[in-house]
Amino acid sequence: MNFERFRVPPGTAVKLADFATHQTEPFRDKSAAEEKLAGDVQKLADLQSKLYAQNTYALLIILQGIDAAGKDGTIKHVMSGVNPAGCQVTGFKVPSEEELDHDYLWRYMRALPRRGNIGIFNRSHYEEVLVVRVHPELLGREHIHASKKREDLWAKRYREINDFERYLEENGIEVLKFFLHLSKEEQKDRFLARLDSADKNWKFSEADVKERDYWDDYQNAFEEMLSNTSTKDAPWYVVPADRKWFTRVAVSDIIVAKLESMNLSYPKLDGSQKDALDRARKILESEK
């Protein structure tokens, strides 16, 4: 599948209006995409097993998007076949007082995946150049001096984030970043669905609706984020999100391709380890 077309080349000045939210090519219908997703889920299970056994690399998957973009559902369906022991999901809410007393990347560093593991950030350190940028009053809680030039602050954070992700890659933590690109009309429909369905009421927050007043501000912040932080080693993928079934298969395909590119394999035993296995076999087979 040619989902590399969603990758943002480094140095690109991103305009989200140039990216479709409803695209489903090459799938004509949901059933074909779900068949492809089922195959990817099986591949992911095998690749994750090798990643875990090899214990050399880790994979960090970052999901960003406006409210109701489908981050939770993407995680649930794409990662449904992996071993939970080797995959951890971290969702980042409003930072605690302890977290605010540290640098802004501190809480994200603490949640990085171990070698052999897949870590998923449902929202991430990019909130520090998104929600904080749209609501600059939040900088007061981060103890940022009010007189600091805002434009200098965002440029500095982009650089720091790029340096952070390059450090991860150089230390064996591969980074994949997905921006789930949802239209304003589809977000409205999903919010209404949460109101209309009793089993989805718990997902509804009045604050989510109020944030729609800042739609344009968020789009501008997303564009700046994508333009400044899509790098060779940690690229952004802008994935159409109006059709959940397409979002899931696109994300799964890109993750599979990334893991396959890492040349994962089960560890090969040396002579002494093989001898130990032979001794263990003889002991077991000699039992009455």
Coordinates of C-alpha atoms in Angstrom, one line a residue:
M1 CA 0.0 0.0 0.0
N2 CA 1.2 3.5 -0.8
F3 CA 0.5 5.2 2.6
E4 CA 3.9 6.9 2.4
R5 CA 2.0 9.6 0.5
F6 CA 0.8 10.8 3.9
R7 CA 4.4 11.5 5.1
V8 CA 5.4 15.1 5.6
P9 CA 8.8 15.7 4.0
P10 CA 11.2 17.6 6.3
G11 CA 11.1 21.4 5.6
T12 CA 7.6 21.3 4.2
A13 CA 5.4 24.3 4.9
V14 CA 2.2 22.4 5.7
K15 CA -1.2 23.7 4.9
L16 CA -3.9 21.3 6.2
A17 CA -6.3 22.5 3.5
D18 CA -4.1 20.7 1.0
F19 CA -4.7 17.4 2.9
A20 CA -7.9 15.4 2.5
T21 CA -9.8 14.3 5.6
H22 CA -12.1 11.8 3.8
Q23 CA -9.8 10.0 1.4
T24 CA -10.1 6.2 1.4
E25 CA -8.0 5.1 -1.6
P26 CA -7.1 2.4 -2.5
F27 CA -10.2 0.9 -0.7
R28 CA -13.6 1.1 -2.2
D29 CA -15.4 0.0 0.9
K30 CA -15.0 -0.8 4.6
S31 CA -14.9 -4.6 4.2
A32 CA -11.8 -4.5 2.1
A33 CA -10.0 -2.3 4.5
E34 CA -11.0 -4.5 7.5
E35 CA -9.6 -7.5 5.7
K36 CA -6.3 -5.7 5.2
L37 CA -6.3 -4.6 8.8
A38 CA -6.8 -8.2 10.1
G39 CA -3.7 -9.2 8.2
D40 CA -1.7 -6.3 9.6
V41 CA -2.8 -7.2 13.1
Q42 CA -1.3 -10.7 12.6
K43 CA 1.9 -9.2 11.2
L44 CA 2.1 -6.8 14.1
A45 CA 1.8 -9.7 16.6
D46 CA 4.7 -11.5 15.0
L47 CA 6.9 -8.5 14.6
Q48 CA 6.3 -7.4 18.2
S49 CA 7.3 -10.8 19.4
K50 CA 10.6 -10.5 17.6
L51 CA 11.1 -6.9 18.8
Y52 CA 10.6 -8.2 22.4
A53 CA 12.8 -11.2 22.1
Q54 CA 15.6 -9.2 20.4
N55 CA 15.5 -6.6 23.2
T56 CA 17.6 -4.1 21.2
Y57 CA 15.2 -1.5 19.9
A58 CA 12.0 0.1 21.0
L59 CA 9.2 1.8 19.0
L60 CA 7.4 5.0 20.2
I61 CA 4.1 5.7 18.4
I62 CA 2.7 9.2 18.8
L63 CA -1.0 10.0 18.1
Q64 CA -2.2 13.6 17.9
G65 CA -5.4 15.0 16.6
I66 CA -8.3 17.3 17.5
D67 CA -10.9 15.9 19.9
A68 CA -12.9 13.0 18.5
A69 CA -10.2 12.3 15.8
G70 CA -10.3 8.6 16.7
K71 CA -7.1 8.1 18.7
D72 CA -8.5 5.7 21.2
G73 CA -10.3 3.6 18.6
T74 CA -7.1 3.5 16.4
I75 CA -5.1 2.1 19.3
K76 CA -7.8 -0.4 20.2
H77 CA -8.1 -1.9 16.7
V78 CA -4.6 -1.7 15.4
M79 CA -2.9 -3.1 18.5
S80 CA -5.6 -5.7 19.3
G81 CA -3.2 -8.6 18.5
V82 CA -0.1 -7.6 20.4
N83 CA 1.1 -9.0 23.7
P84 CA 0.2 -6.4 26.4
A85 CA 3.4 -7.3 28.3
G86 CA 5.3 -5.6 25.4
C87 CA 3.1 -2.7 24.6
Q88 CA 2.2 0.2 26.9
V89 CA -0.3 3.0 26.2
T90 CA 0.1 6.4 28.0
G91 CA -2.5 9.1 27.8
F92 CA -1.4 12.6 28.9
K93 CA -4.0 14.7 30.7
V94 CA -3.6 18.0 32.5
P95 CA -0.2 18.0 34.2
S96 CA 0.0 17.6 37.9
E97 CA 1.7 20.0 40.3
E98 CA 4.7 17.7 40.5
E99 CA 5.0 17.6 36.7
L100 CA 4.7 21.3 36.5
D101 CA 7.7 21.7 38.9
H102 CA 9.9 19.9 36.3
D103 CA 10.8 20.8 32.7
Y104 CA 8.0 20.3 30.2
L105 CA 9.5 17.2 28.7
W106 CA 10.1 15.4 32.1
R107 CA 6.8 13.5 32.3
Y108 CA 7.1 12.3 28.7
M109 CA 10.6 11.0 29.3
R110 CA 9.4 9.0 32.2
A111 CA 6.9 7.1 30.0
L112 CA 9.3 6.1 27.2
P113 CA 9.2 2.4 26.2
R114 CA 11.8 0.0 27.3
R115 CA 14.0 -1.8 24.8
G116 CA 11.9 -4.6 23.2
N117 CA 8.7 -2.7 23.8
I118 CA 6.2 -0.6 21.8
G119 CA 5.1 2.6 23.6
I120 CA 2.1 4.6 22.5
F121 CA 1.5 8.2 23.5
N122 CA -2.2 9.2 23.2
R123 CA -1.4 12.9 23.0
S124 CA 2.2 13.7 23.8
H125 CA 4.9 16.3 24.3
Y126 CA 3.3 18.0 21.3
E127 CA 0.6 19.3 23.6
E128 CA 3.2 21.8 24.7
V129 CA 3.1 23.5 21.3
L130 CA -0.6 22.9 20.7
V131 CA -3.0 23.4 23.6
V132 CA -0.5 25.6 25.4
R133 CA 0.0 27.7 22.3
V134 CA -3.8 28.1 21.7
H135 CA -4.2 28.9 25.4
P136 CA -1.1 30.8 26.3
E137 CA -2.5 31.5 29.8
L138 CA -1.4 27.9 30.7
L139 CA 2.2 29.1 30.5
G140 CA 1.7 30.7 33.8
R141 CA 1.3 27.3 35.4
E142 CA 4.6 26.2 33.8
H143 CA 6.4 29.1 35.5
I144 CA 7.3 30.7 32.2
H145 CA 7.9 34.4 32.7
A146 CA 5.1 36.4 31.1
S147 CA 7.5 38.8 29.4
K148 CA 9.2 36.1 27.4
K149 CA 8.7 36.5 23.7
R150 CA 6.1 34.0 22.6
E151 CA 7.5 33.4 19.1
D152 CA 10.9 32.8 20.5
L153 CA 9.4 30.3 22.9
W154 CA 7.7 28.2 20.2
A155 CA 10.7 28.2 17.9
K156 CA 12.8 27.1 20.9
R157 CA 10.4 24.3 21.8
Y158 CA 10.4 23.0 18.2
R159 CA 14.1 22.8 18.3
E160 CA 14.2 21.1 21.7
I161 CA 11.6 18.5 20.6
N162 CA 13.6 17.7 17.4
D163 CA 16.7 17.3 19.5
F164 CA 14.8 15.1 22.0
E165 CA 13.5 12.8 19.2
R166 CA 16.9 12.6 17.5
Y167 CA 18.4 11.6 20.9
L168 CA 15.8 8.8 21.1
E169 CA 16.5 7.5 17.6
E170 CA 20.3 7.5 18.3
N171 CA 19.6 5.4 21.4
G172 CA 17.5 2.8 19.7
I173 CA 14.0 4.2 20.2
E174 CA 12.4 4.6 16.8
V175 CA 9.7 7.3 16.5
L176 CA 6.5 7.2 14.4
K177 CA 4.1 10.2 14.6
F178 CA 0.6 10.3 13.3
F179 CA -1.6 13.3 13.0
L180 CA -5.2 12.2 12.6
H181 CA -6.7 14.8 10.3
L182 CA -10.4 15.3 11.0
S183 CA -12.8 17.7 9.4
K184 CA -14.9 20.1 11.5
E185 CA -18.1 18.7 10.1
E186 CA -17.2 15.1 11.0
Q187 CA -16.2 16.2 14.5
K188 CA -19.6 17.7 15.0
D189 CA -21.3 14.5 13.9
R190 CA -19.2 12.5 16.3
F191 CA -20.0 14.8 19.2
L192 CA -23.7 14.5 18.3
A193 CA -23.4 10.7 18.3
R194 CA -22.0 10.8 21.8
L195 CA -25.0 12.8 22.9
D196 CA -27.5 10.5 21.1
S197 CA -26.1 7.1 22.4
A198 CA -26.4 6.3 26.0
D199 CA -23.3 4.0 25.9
K200 CA -21.2 7.0 24.5
N201 CA -22.5 9.7 26.8
W202 CA -19.5 9.2 29.1
K203 CA -17.2 10.3 26.3
F204 CA -18.9 13.7 26.0
S205 CA -17.4 16.7 27.6
E206 CA -18.8 20.2 27.3
A207 CA -15.3 21.5 27.3
D208 CA -14.8 19.7 23.9
V209 CA -17.6 21.7 22.4
K210 CA -16.2 24.9 23.8
E211 CA -12.8 24.1 22.2
R212 CA -14.5 24.2 18.8
D213 CA -14.5 28.0 19.2
Y214 CA -10.7 27.8 18.8
W215 CA -10.8 25.5 15.7
D216 CA -8.8 27.9 13.4
D217 CA -6.3 28.5 16.2
Y218 CA -5.7 24.8 16.5
Q219 CA -5.4 24.3 12.8
N220 CA -2.7 27.0 12.7
A221 CA -0.9 25.4 15.6
F222 CA -1.1 22.0 13.9
E223 CA 0.3 23.4 10.7
E224 CA 3.2 25.0 12.6
M225 CA 3.9 21.8 14.5
L226 CA 3.9 19.7 11.3
S227 CA 6.1 22.2 9.4
N228 CA 8.7 22.4 12.1
T229 CA 9.0 18.9 13.6
S230 CA 8.7 16.4 10.7
T231 CA 12.2 15.2 10.4
K232 CA 14.0 12.4 8.5
D233 CA 14.2 10.1 11.6
A234 CA 10.9 11.1 13.2
P235 CA 8.5 12.0 10.4
W236 CA 4.8 13.0 10.7
Y237 CA 2.1 11.2 8.8
V238 CA -1.1 13.2 8.1
V239 CA -3.7 10.5 8.0
P240 CA -7.3 11.2 6.8
A241 CA -9.6 10.6 9.8
D242 CA -13.2 11.1 8.6
R243 CA -13.5 7.4 8.0
K244 CA -12.3 5.5 11.1
W245 CA -11.9 2.2 9.2
F246 CA -9.5 3.9 6.8
T247 CA -7.5 5.7 9.5
R248 CA -6.9 2.3 11.3
V249 CA -5.7 0.5 8.2
A250 CA -3.4 3.3 7.1
V251 CA -1.8 3.5 10.6
S252 CA -1.4 -0.3 10.9
D253 CA 0.2 -0.5 7.4
I254 CA 2.8 2.2 8.3
I255 CA 3.6 0.6 11.6
V256 CA 4.1 -2.8 10.0
A257 CA 6.4 -1.2 7.4
K258 CA 8.4 0.5 10.0
L259 CA 8.9 -2.6 12.1
E260 CA 9.8 -4.6 9.0
S261 CA 12.5 -2.1 8.1
M262 CA 14.2 -2.7 11.5
N263 CA 15.3 -6.2 10.4
L264 CA 13.9 -7.8 13.6
S265 CA 14.7 -11.5 14.3
Y266 CA 14.7 -13.9 17.2
P267 CA 18.1 -14.2 18.9
K268 CA 20.4 -16.9 17.6
L269 CA 21.9 -19.1 20.3
D270 CA 25.7 -19.7 20.6
G271 CA 27.3 -23.1 21.1
S272 CA 27.1 -23.0 24.9
Q273 CA 23.4 -22.0 24.9
K274 CA 22.6 -24.9 22.5
D275 CA 24.5 -27.3 24.7
A276 CA 22.4 -26.1 27.7
L277 CA 19.2 -26.8 25.7
D278 CA 20.5 -30.3 24.8
R279 CA 21.1 -31.0 28.5
A280 CA 17.7 -29.8 29.4
R281 CA 16.1 -32.0 26.7
K282 CA 17.9 -35.1 28.0
I283 CA 16.8 -34.4 31.6
L284 CA 13.2 -34.0 30.5
E285 CA 13.2 -37.0 28.3
S286 CA 14.8 -39.2 31.0
E287 CA 11.9 -38.5 33.4
K288 CA 9.6 -41.5 34.0

